[in-house]
Structures are given as structure tokens and as C-alpha cells.
């Protein structure tokens, strides 16, 4: 099965402070959009023979002619949507889905994989990343649509009444066997937009993209009795489950830097470091081309050599570890960090490795767990104690506690250098 990606260049070039826009691809800096596009393409190419790009003429010039991102084929199809508002960034995806006449996997350019997607998923009639049920981001935007728009698809209205709430699918990955579904989706999306084009200024257009792509897609599938298979289950509205770079590959083999994550310097750092670690030759060639065609100072690495060495050593270590190995590893507080007790409260003092800024924070909620690491301890030992702590379990599901502890410890180890394994060999 072929993998496809889409890149409509117009939204990425439209300067905007809107957090829901796709200026610079939605990333903190332009270089991270380029690194992400490359890392996504290259990780999928490790598992799929065909990874194809659908774009416009400007997108082809940028991603192929200048950056040399190694797609197996390129289709210049998206100049046809140049007339549309650039804030309707999901239109490039909608048109690309509808172009397909054979089963496909579409992945966003901020999705990275370390394992092939299950065939049971990709051979299903319709699949997506995860279900979204009553996620807060939809409610206000949908209310604005109902208040201000002249016309709303019947499928959308019926789905709301039938489910007594907002149901949608996340299209980080999407595809399947039912290619006619995507042609119907395109028809409905265009009617939705064109009948309300004169009213778009009254709503948050950035969020509206998720309504016409993800909520309407669910509603059309529901109306036509097309079952939707999901890659991930139990994904919360904060999407913490899909942005876990720090548990790759032993626990997470799929990362989606969704929305707000692209503004995080932690995620930006990980995208660059992972590109350099997994694909060093391409990383060097890409940076040479960036220096040639763009302002060189804009694309200098923000990661110090010391920090990059630290990350590479940790990547080497976790690459051969299982979840059980990590759970039985002894971790301790980094000697450069201090926990101070003041007036019955505890404070952590440490240096943020990405910025070198000093930070002092009170240990509250989950961060209070760091007190256990003043003495060397393992995640399994921590789990045994906390799983019997009724006070702690009031706000935590015992069944998911182990996974959350692994994520917490590796976050503090890899991203913040607050914890460290006693041995990395």
C-alpha cells in the first residue's frame, strides 16, 4: 500500500500569529517544519516502498528542487485550490484524499513511525489515528458555526443529535479501502465552505478546519455505515499519548506532533535530534542546502554539541531496551539538581538543558514523585509503592499507572536531565 503526504504551500507562507494557522507549518521556527517534513518522509520510507507527495508548483520547488526530500513520486495537483482562503489549510489534504483511486495511507508531515502500521488497520474500509469524543476544542468553534453559518451539512447535525455530543476522528493518519468515501467528503466540504464563504470572517477558521475535515468525516462515515478503525485507543484531549518522543522506541513507535506540540521547544529539539541521529547523511545535506538557499543564521542548530551527545547516548541506550528493562533500571536525581525543603514545601532547582535557564519550581502533583529519586530507585519499586497508595490513586487509574510512570521518568531523564539512569550500558 502506498503512503501519501500533502503540502499546500499557501498556508505555510501566509504570515499569521493565529495559533491555529499553518504559518511555517505551525512550527516554532521554519527549520523545524523542514526537519519534520524530512523526518516524516524518511521514517515512513523505512517501512513502505512508496511514499508520494501531492503539492503545488511552489511546494514542489521548495521540498523537492531545493530541499531534496526523497519522495518516490511527486504529483503537482494543488494549484487548483489557490483561490481558497489560506487559513483553510486542511483543504490540501481533502483534495489529496479525493484524488486517490486505490487504497492508501495519508500521513501528516508531523507524524513519525518506528514500526509499520498494522495491516489489519490499513486494509480496513476506513481508518484514522484515534477517535475524538467531546474534545473541548470543538465545542466553542462548533457553536460559532451554528450561530453564524447559513448552511450546515445534514450529516453533521444528525451526528450531534444521534450521539448527544461531538464525535470526530483524528486524521494524523487516515485512509483505507473505501476511496469513494473521500470523494464524498470533498463534495461536502466544498459545499460547506462555499455556501458560507462570506461568513468565514465571523469564526475561528483555524479550528474550523478540524470541523470540516475530522468531524464531518466521522459524520459521513456514520451516515453511510462505514466502520472506522482506529490505530490508537484511549487518547485524551491533551494528546499526551501521541507526543512521547521520550519513550521511543521501547514503548512508543508512533509520534504525532499535533497542534500545540509544534510550538514546544522540547518537540522541536527532538525532531532535529532524531533526524540527525537516524539519518545523519541526509541531515547534513539538508543543512547545507538550507545554508545555500536561506539566511544561514536562521538555520543554525539550537542544540549544543554536549546536549546532542547526551541525546545520542540515550537514544543508543533505549534502542535495545524493552519496557521491562526500563522498568528495572535504577534512576536517581541528577547531582546538578537540588531539592530544597522550605516551609513544609519542596522546591526543585535545575537548569533547563535547551535554554540553559535556571528554574526553581515547587514540587506539586506528579512532580512530587521526584522526592523518591533522592535515593536510587527503579520504576518497578516506585510502582509497587504508589499502586498501594490510596491517596495517590484518587487521581490516577491503577491500570495505566505503570505506563504513566515510565513516561514521567523518561520525560525527566531525556527532555529535562533531572533524572539519570545509574548506568547507560
XYZ file of N, CA and C in Angstrom, residues 3 16 39 85 88 113 132 136 146 156 158 167 175 182 225 228 237 242 321 347 375 389 394 407:
72
model
N 1.937 5.157 0.701
C 1.779 6.242 1.670
C 1.806 7.548 0.899
N 1.033 34.716 10.054
C -0.106 34.806 10.962
C 0.343 34.497 12.379
N 11.867 14.134 8.295
C 11.837 13.002 9.223
C 10.606 12.140 8.990
N -9.195 30.586 0.696
C -8.588 31.246 1.851
C -7.462 30.370 2.401
N -7.724 27.966 5.392
C -8.391 26.663 5.242
C -7.346 25.604 4.893
N 7.085 7.364 12.468
C 6.858 5.992 12.922
C 8.173 5.237 13.083
N -12.167 11.016 18.598
C -12.224 12.202 19.450
C -13.684 12.397 19.864
N -12.782 19.292 24.003
C -13.162 20.697 24.242
C -12.919 21.631 23.067
N -22.721 27.180 14.162
C -24.184 27.098 14.194
C -24.827 28.480 14.290
N -23.694 16.341 9.724
C -23.103 16.896 10.934
C -24.168 17.092 12.008
N -27.130 15.570 12.219
C -27.664 14.275 12.646
C -26.716 13.549 13.597
N -18.617 13.911 18.052
C -17.758 12.787 17.686
C -16.970 13.159 16.433
N -7.024 6.844 5.929
C -7.010 6.154 4.647
C -7.921 4.953 4.683
N -13.891 9.365 0.360
C -13.134 10.613 0.363
C -13.591 11.563 -0.742
N -22.722 4.062 7.107
C -22.431 2.778 7.762
C -21.057 2.227 7.388
N -15.175 2.733 11.111
C -13.868 3.383 11.201
C -12.997 2.604 12.182
N -7.754 14.392 25.324
C -7.772 15.628 24.535
C -6.461 16.399 24.607
N 0.397 10.706 22.191
C 0.953 10.656 20.830
C 2.176 11.555 20.640
N 16.429 -1.573 24.515
C 15.755 -1.869 25.775
C 14.282 -2.190 25.556
N 10.980 22.309 46.754
C 11.269 23.035 45.520
C 12.422 22.348 44.787
N 17.088 8.998 46.473
C 17.820 7.740 46.603
C 17.567 6.926 45.339
N -0.978 3.172 47.311
C -1.219 4.470 47.955
C -2.599 4.984 47.541
N -6.318 8.345 43.960
C -7.580 9.070 43.803
C -7.647 9.788 42.458
N 6.596 6.989 31.374
C 6.618 8.241 30.614
C 7.163 9.378 31.464
